[in-house]
C-alpha cells in the first residue's frame, strides 16, 4: 500500500499525523530494517516507523521540490 502526496501541503499533513502518532505511542521510529531492499536514492530522505499495535513497518519518503513524498507500508 502506497500513498503519494499530491502537494507539499498533503505531505505536511501526513508528517504532522505521524508526529502526533509518535507522541501518543502508536508509532516509533526505527532504523532501516535489514530485510528491506532500498530503491533508488531519495532526494528528501526517508524515515522508517513501526506500529506498536500491529507491528507493521512504514516508510515515509520526505518531500523535496522535485518529489512530493510518499507513505508506504513495507511489512
Coordinates of C-alpha atoms in Angstrom, one line a residue:
X1 CA 0.0 0.0 0.0
X2 CA 1.5 3.3 -1.0
X3 CA 0.1 6.8 -0.7
X4 CA 1.8 9.6 -2.7
X5 CA 1.0 13.1 -1.6
X6 CA 0.0 15.4 -4.5
X7 CA 1.1 18.6 -2.8
X8 CA 3.6 19.7 -0.2
X9 CA 0.6 20.6 2.0
X10 CA -0.6 17.0 1.8
X11 CA 2.8 15.8 2.9
X12 CA 2.9 18.3 5.8
X13 CA -0.5 16.9 7.0
X14 CA 0.8 13.3 6.8
X15 CA 4.0 14.3 8.6
X16 CA 2.1 16.0 11.4
X17 CA -0.2 13.0 11.8
X18 CA 2.9 10.7 12.1
X19 CA 4.4 13.0 14.7
X20 CA 1.1 13.0 16.7
X21 CA 1.0 9.2 16.5
X22 CA 4.6 9.1 17.8
X23 CA 3.7 11.4 20.8
X24 CA 0.8 9.1 21.9
X25 CA 2.8 5.9 21.4
X26 CA 1.2 4.5 18.3
X27 CA 4.3 4.6 16.1
X28 CA 8.0 4.6 16.9
X29 CA 10.9 5.5 14.7
X30 CA 13.2 2.6 13.7
X31 CA 16.3 2.1 11.6
X32 CA 16.1 0.7 8.1
X33 CA 15.1 -3.0 8.5
X34 CA 17.8 -5.4 7.5
X35 CA 15.4 -7.2 5.2
X36 CA 14.3 -4.1 3.3
X37 CA 15.8 -3.5 -0.2
X38 CA 16.3 0.1 -0.8
X39 CA 15.2 1.6 -4.1
X40 CA 16.9 4.5 -5.9
X41 CA 18.2 7.3 -3.8
X42 CA 15.5 9.7 -2.4
X43 CA 16.3 13.4 -2.6
X44 CA 14.5 14.4 0.6
X45 CA 15.5 11.3 2.5
X46 CA 13.2 8.8 4.3
X47 CA 12.2 7.7 7.7
X48 CA 11.0 4.3 9.0
X49 CA 8.4 3.7 11.6
X50 CA 6.9 0.7 13.3
X51 CA 3.3 0.4 14.7
X52 CA 3.2 -0.7 18.4
X53 CA -0.3 -2.3 17.9
X54 CA 0.2 -4.4 14.8
X55 CA 4.0 -4.4 14.2
X56 CA 3.6 -3.0 10.7
X57 CA 6.6 -1.2 9.2
X58 CA 6.1 2.0 7.3
X59 CA 8.4 4.1 5.1
X60 CA 7.9 7.9 5.0
X61 CA 9.6 9.4 2.0
X62 CA 10.3 13.0 2.8
X63 CA 9.1 15.6 0.3
X64 CA 11.6 17.5 -1.8
X65 CA 11.0 20.1 -4.6
X66 CA 11.1 17.5 -7.4
X67 CA 9.3 14.8 -5.3
X68 CA 6.1 15.1 -3.3
X69 CA 6.8 12.4 -0.7
X70 CA 5.0 9.2 0.0
X71 CA 3.9 7.0 2.8
X72 CA 4.2 3.3 2.2
X73 CA 3.6 0.1 4.3
X74 CA 6.6 -2.1 3.7
X75 CA 5.7 -5.0 6.1

